[in-house]
CSV table of C-alpha atoms in Angstrom, one decimal:
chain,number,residue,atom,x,y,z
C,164,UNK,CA,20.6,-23.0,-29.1
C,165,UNK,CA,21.8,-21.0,-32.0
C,166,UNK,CA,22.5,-22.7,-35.2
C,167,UNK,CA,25.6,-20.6,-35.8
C,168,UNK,CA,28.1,-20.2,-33.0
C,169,UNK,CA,29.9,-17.7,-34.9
C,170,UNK,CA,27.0,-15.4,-35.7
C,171,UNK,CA,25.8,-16.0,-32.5
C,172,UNK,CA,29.2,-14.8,-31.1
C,173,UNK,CA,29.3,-12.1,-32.5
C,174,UNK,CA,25.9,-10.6,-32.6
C,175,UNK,CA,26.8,-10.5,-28.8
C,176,UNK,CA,30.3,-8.7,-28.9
C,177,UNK,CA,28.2,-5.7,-30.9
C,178,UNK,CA,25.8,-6.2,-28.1
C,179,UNK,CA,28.5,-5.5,-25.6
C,180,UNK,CA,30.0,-2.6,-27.6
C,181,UNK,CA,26.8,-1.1,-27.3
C,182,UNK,CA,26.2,-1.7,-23.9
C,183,UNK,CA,30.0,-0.3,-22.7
C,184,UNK,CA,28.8,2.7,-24.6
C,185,UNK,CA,26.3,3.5,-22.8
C,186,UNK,CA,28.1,3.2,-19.4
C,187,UNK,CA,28.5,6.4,-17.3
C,188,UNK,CA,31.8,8.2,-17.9
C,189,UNK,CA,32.3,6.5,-21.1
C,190,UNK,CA,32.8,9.5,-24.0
C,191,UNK,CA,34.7,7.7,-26.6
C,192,UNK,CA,32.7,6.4,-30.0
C,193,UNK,CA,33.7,3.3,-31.2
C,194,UNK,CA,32.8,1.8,-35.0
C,195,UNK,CA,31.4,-1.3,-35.8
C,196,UNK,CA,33.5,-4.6,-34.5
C,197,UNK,CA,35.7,-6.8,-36.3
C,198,UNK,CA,36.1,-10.2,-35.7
C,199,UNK,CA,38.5,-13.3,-36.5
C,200,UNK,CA,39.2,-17.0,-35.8
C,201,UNK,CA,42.7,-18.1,-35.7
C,202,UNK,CA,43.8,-21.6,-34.8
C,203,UNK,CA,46.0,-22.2,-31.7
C,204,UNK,CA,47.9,-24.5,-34.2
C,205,UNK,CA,49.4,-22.0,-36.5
C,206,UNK,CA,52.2,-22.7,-37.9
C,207,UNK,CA,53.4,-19.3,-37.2
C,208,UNK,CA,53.2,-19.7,-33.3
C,209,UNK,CA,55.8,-22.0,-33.0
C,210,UNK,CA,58.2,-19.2,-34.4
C,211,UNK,CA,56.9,-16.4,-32.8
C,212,UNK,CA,57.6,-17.8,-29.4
C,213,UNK,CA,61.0,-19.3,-30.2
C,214,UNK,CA,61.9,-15.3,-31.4
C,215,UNK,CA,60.2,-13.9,-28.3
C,216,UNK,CA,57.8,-11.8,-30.0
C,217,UNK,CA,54.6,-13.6,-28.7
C,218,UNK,CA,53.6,-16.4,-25.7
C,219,UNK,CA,52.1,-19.6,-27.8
C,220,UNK,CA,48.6,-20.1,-27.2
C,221,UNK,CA,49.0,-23.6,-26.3
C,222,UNK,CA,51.0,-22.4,-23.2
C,223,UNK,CA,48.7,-20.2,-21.9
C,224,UNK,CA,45.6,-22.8,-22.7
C,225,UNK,CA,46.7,-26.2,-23.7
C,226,UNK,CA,42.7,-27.6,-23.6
C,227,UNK,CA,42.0,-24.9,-26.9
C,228,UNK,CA,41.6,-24.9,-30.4
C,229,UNK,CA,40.4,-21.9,-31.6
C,230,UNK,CA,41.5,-17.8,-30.5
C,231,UNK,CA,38.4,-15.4,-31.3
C,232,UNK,CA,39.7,-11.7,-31.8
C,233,UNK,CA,38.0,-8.5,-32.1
C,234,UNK,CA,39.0,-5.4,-32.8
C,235,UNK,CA,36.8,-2.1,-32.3
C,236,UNK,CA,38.3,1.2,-34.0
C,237,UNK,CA,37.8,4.4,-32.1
C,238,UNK,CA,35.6,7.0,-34.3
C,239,UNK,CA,38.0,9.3,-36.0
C,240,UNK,CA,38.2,12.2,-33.9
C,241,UNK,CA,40.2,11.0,-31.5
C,242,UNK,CA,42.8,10.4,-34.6
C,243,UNK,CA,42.3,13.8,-35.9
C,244,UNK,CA,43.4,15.3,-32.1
C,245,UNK,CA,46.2,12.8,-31.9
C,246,UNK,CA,47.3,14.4,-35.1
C,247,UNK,CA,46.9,17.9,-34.2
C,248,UNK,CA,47.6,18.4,-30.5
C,249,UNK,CA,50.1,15.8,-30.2
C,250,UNK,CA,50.4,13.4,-26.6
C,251,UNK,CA,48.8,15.9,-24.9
C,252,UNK,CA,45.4,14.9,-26.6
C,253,UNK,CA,43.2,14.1,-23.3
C,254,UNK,CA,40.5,12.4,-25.8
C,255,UNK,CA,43.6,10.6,-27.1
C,256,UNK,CA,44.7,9.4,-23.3
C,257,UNK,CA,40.7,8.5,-22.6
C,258,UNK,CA,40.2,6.5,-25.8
C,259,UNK,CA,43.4,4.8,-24.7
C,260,UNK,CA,42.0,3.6,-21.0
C,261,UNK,CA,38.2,3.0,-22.5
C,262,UNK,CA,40.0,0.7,-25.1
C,263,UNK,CA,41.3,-1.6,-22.9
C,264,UNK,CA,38.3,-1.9,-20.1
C,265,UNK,CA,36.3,-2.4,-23.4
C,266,UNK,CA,38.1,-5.2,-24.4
C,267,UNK,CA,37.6,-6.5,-21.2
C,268,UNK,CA,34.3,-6.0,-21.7
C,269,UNK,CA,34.2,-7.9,-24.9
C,270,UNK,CA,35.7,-10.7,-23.3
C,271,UNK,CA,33.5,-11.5,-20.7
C,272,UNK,CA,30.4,-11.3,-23.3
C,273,UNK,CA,32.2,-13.9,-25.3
C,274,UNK,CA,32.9,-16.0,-22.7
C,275,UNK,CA,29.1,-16.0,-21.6
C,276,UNK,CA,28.3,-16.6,-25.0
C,277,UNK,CA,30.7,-20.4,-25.0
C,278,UNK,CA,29.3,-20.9,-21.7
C,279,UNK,CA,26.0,-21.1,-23.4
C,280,UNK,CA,27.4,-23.0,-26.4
C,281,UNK,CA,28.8,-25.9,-24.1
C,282,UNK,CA,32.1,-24.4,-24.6
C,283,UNK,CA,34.8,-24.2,-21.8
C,284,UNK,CA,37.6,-20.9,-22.4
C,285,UNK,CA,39.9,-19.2,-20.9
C,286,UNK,CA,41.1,-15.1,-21.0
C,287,UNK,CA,44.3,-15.1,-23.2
C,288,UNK,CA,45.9,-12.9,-20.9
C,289,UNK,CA,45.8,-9.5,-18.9
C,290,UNK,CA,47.0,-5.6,-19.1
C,291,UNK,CA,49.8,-5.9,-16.9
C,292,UNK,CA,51.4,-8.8,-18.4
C,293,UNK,CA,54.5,-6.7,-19.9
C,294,UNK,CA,57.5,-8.1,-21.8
C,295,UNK,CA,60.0,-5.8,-20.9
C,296,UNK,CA,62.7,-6.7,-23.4
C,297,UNK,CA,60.3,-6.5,-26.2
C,298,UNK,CA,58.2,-3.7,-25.4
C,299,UNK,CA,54.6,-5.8,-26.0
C,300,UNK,CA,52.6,-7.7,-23.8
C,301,UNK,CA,53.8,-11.2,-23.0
C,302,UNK,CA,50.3,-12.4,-25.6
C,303,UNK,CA,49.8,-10.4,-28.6
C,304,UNK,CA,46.6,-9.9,-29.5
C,305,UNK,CA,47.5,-7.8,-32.2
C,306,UNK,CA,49.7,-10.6,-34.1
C,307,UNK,CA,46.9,-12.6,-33.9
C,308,UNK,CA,44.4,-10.3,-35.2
C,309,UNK,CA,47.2,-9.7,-38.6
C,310,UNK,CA,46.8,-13.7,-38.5
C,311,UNK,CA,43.4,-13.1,-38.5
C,312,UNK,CA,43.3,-10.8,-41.7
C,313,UNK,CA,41.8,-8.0,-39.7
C,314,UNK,CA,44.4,-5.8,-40.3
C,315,UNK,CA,48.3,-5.1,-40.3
C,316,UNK,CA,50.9,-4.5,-37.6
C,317,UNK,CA,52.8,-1.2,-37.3
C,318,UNK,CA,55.8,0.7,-35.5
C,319,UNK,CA,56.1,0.2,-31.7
C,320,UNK,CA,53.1,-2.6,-31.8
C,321,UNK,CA,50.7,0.1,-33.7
C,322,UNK,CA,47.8,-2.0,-35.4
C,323,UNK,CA,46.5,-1.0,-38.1
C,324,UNK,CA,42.9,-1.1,-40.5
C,325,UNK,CA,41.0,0.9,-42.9
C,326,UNK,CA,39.6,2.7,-39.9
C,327,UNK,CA,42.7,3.8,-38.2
C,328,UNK,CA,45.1,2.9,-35.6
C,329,UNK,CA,43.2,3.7,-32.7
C,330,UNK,CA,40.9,1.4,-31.3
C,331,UNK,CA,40.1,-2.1,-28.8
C,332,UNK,CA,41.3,-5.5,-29.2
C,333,UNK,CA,41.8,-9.0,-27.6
C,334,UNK,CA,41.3,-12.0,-27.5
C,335,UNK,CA,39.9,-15.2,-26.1
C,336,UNK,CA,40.9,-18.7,-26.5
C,337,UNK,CA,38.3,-22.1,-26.6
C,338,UNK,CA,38.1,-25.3,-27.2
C,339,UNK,CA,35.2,-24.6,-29.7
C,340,UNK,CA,36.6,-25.3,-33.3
C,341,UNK,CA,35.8,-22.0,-35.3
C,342,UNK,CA,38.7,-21.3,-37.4
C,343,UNK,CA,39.2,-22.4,-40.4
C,344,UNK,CA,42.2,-25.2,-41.6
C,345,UNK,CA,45.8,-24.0,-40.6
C,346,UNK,CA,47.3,-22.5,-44.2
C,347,UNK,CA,50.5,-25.2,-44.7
C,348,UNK,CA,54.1,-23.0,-45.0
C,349,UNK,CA,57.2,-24.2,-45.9
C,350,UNK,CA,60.3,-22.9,-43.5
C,351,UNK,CA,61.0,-20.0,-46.3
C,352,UNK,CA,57.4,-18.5,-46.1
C,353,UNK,CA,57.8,-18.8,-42.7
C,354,UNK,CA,60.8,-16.7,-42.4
C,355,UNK,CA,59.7,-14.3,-44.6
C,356,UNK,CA,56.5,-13.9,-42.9
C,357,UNK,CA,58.4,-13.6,-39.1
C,358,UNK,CA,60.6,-11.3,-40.7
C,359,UNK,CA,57.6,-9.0,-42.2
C,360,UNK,CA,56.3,-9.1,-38.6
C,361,UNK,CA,59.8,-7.6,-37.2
C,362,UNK,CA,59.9,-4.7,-40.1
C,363,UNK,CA,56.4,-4.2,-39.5
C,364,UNK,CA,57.2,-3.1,-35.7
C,365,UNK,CA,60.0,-1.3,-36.6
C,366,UNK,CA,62.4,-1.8,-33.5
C,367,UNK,CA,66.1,-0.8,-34.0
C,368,UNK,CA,67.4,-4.1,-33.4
C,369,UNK,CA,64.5,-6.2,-34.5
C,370,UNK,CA,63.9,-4.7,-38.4
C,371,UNK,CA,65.8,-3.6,-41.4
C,372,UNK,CA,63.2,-0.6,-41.6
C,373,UNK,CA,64.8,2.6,-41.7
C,374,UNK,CA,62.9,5.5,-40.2
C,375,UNK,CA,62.4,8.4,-41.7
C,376,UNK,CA,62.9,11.8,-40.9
C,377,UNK,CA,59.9,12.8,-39.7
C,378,UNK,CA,59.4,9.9,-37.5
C,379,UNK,CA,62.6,10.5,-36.1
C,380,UNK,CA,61.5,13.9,-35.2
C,381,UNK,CA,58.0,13.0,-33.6
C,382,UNK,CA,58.8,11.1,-30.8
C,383,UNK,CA,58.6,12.8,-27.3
C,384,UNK,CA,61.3,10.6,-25.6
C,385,UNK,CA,63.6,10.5,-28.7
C,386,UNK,CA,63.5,7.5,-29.0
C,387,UNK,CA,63.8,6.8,-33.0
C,388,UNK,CA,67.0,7.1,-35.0
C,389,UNK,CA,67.8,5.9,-38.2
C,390,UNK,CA,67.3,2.2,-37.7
C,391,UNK,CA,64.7,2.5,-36.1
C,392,UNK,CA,62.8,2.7,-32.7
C,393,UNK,CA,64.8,2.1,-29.3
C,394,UNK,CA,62.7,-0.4,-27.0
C,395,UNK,CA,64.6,1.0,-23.9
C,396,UNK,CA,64.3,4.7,-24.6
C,397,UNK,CA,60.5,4.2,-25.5
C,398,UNK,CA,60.2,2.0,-22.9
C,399,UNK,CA,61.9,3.8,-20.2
C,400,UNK,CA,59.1,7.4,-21.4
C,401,UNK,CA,56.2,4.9,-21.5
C,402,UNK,CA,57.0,3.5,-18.0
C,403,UNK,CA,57.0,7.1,-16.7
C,404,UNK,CA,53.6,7.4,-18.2
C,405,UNK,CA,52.5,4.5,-17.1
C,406,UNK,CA,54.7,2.1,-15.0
C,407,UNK,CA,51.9,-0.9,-14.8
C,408,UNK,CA,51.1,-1.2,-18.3
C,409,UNK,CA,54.1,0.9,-20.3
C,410,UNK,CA,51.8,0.5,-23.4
C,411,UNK,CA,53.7,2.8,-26.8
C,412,UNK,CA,49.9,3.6,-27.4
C,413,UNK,CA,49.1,5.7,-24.6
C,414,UNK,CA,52.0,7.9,-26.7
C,415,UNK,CA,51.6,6.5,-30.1
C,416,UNK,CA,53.3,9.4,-31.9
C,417,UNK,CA,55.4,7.1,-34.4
C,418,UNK,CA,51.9,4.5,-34.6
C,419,UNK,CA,50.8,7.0,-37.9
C,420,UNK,CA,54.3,5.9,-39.7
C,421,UNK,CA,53.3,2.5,-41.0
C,422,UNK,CA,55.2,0.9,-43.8
């Protein structure tokens, strides 16, 4: 069995990008994949549930230790249409849908990959499972992947890397220990750091942000004003887009506006 779970992991996630590639139907180029260890014992998590911004891992699998994450950025011409035809970008809309049945993907190759380690898992969560009042899914993948270093959260959920805004993630939790020791923060680096996370989405309401002019004047649903974006408004366009999974990012007009 392989000497180094991690590498071993992960030499089997780009083995599954590669293979979802080549699936029929499947036009959108992905990069090369990112991935993070985070532990289930945060400190963060604690605070992130209590303020409603994410489920805590320990909820959704009590048994785990460790959440891996990946993240897969779309290859830039998907951005560049984005950018220059606006929501009516189809390679934007397909890059959206291939994104998440990638992560899927991604997933299930991990969990093969535990199985094989002696390692019992579990999915952290599914498409569909919506928070409403926030305008994210009930788990955030996303805040874990920030945890994770990978990369930095952005308005209306965005995430962000070097390679852009557009791309696949998840996560799945184990009882394998892979992530390194929790960092130790007092309660004011905590609030700070949940405070950073609300400015970082940018919801009126939520952050101190202010928007500015131009990403006022991008959104289809006008949705933005000065203080930000309006969860309902957004919410209420995204659900007539999609009404299972009212995901900001099958839009993500306002994603390019990052602090």
């Amino acid at each position: 069995m392989a000497r180094d779970p991690k590498k071993f992991i992960e030499k089997n996630i780009r083995k599954a990008v590669e293979d979802f590639q080549n699936r029929p139907g499947v036009k959108t180029k992905y990069g090369e994949p990112i991935v993070g260890y985070v532990s289930m014992f945060h400190p963060l998590y604690d605070h992130l549930y209590m303020e409603g911004l994410c489920e805590h891992p320990k909820k959704i699998y009590n048994p785990g230790h460790t959440i891996i994450v990946h993240y897969v950025p779309v290859a830039g011409d998907a951005i560049r249409e984005l950018e220059e035809q606006g929501r009516d970008s189809q390679q934007w809309k397909k890059a959206h849908y291939d994104s998440i049945m990638l992560s899927q993907f991604i997933n299930m190759a991990i969990r093969d990959s535990l199985v094989k380690l002696g390692r019992i898992s579990s999915i952290s969560g599914v498409a569909t499972d919506w928070n409403r009042k926030m305008h994210m899914p009930m788990w955030s993948s996303k805040i874990t992947a920030y945890l994770a270093g990978i990369g930095e959260l952005g308005p209306a959920g965005s995430f962000h890397t070097k390679d852009g805004y557009i791309g696949s993630i998840g996560s799945t939790m184990t009882d394998g220990f892979y992530a390194e020791d929790c960092p130790v923060m007092n309660g004011e680096e905590i609030e700070a750091e949940i405070k950073k996370v609300k400015d970082m989405f940018q919801y009126e309401g939520l952050s101190e942000a202010e928007a500015s002019e131009e990403m006022k004047g991008i959104c289809p649903a006008g949705a933005i004003g000065s203080h930000g974006i309006n969860r309902e408004t957004c919410l209420a366009y995204c659900e007539s887009q999609n009404p299972k999974i009212p995901d900001p990012g099958l839009c993500g007009m306002c994603f390019r506006f990052k602090k």
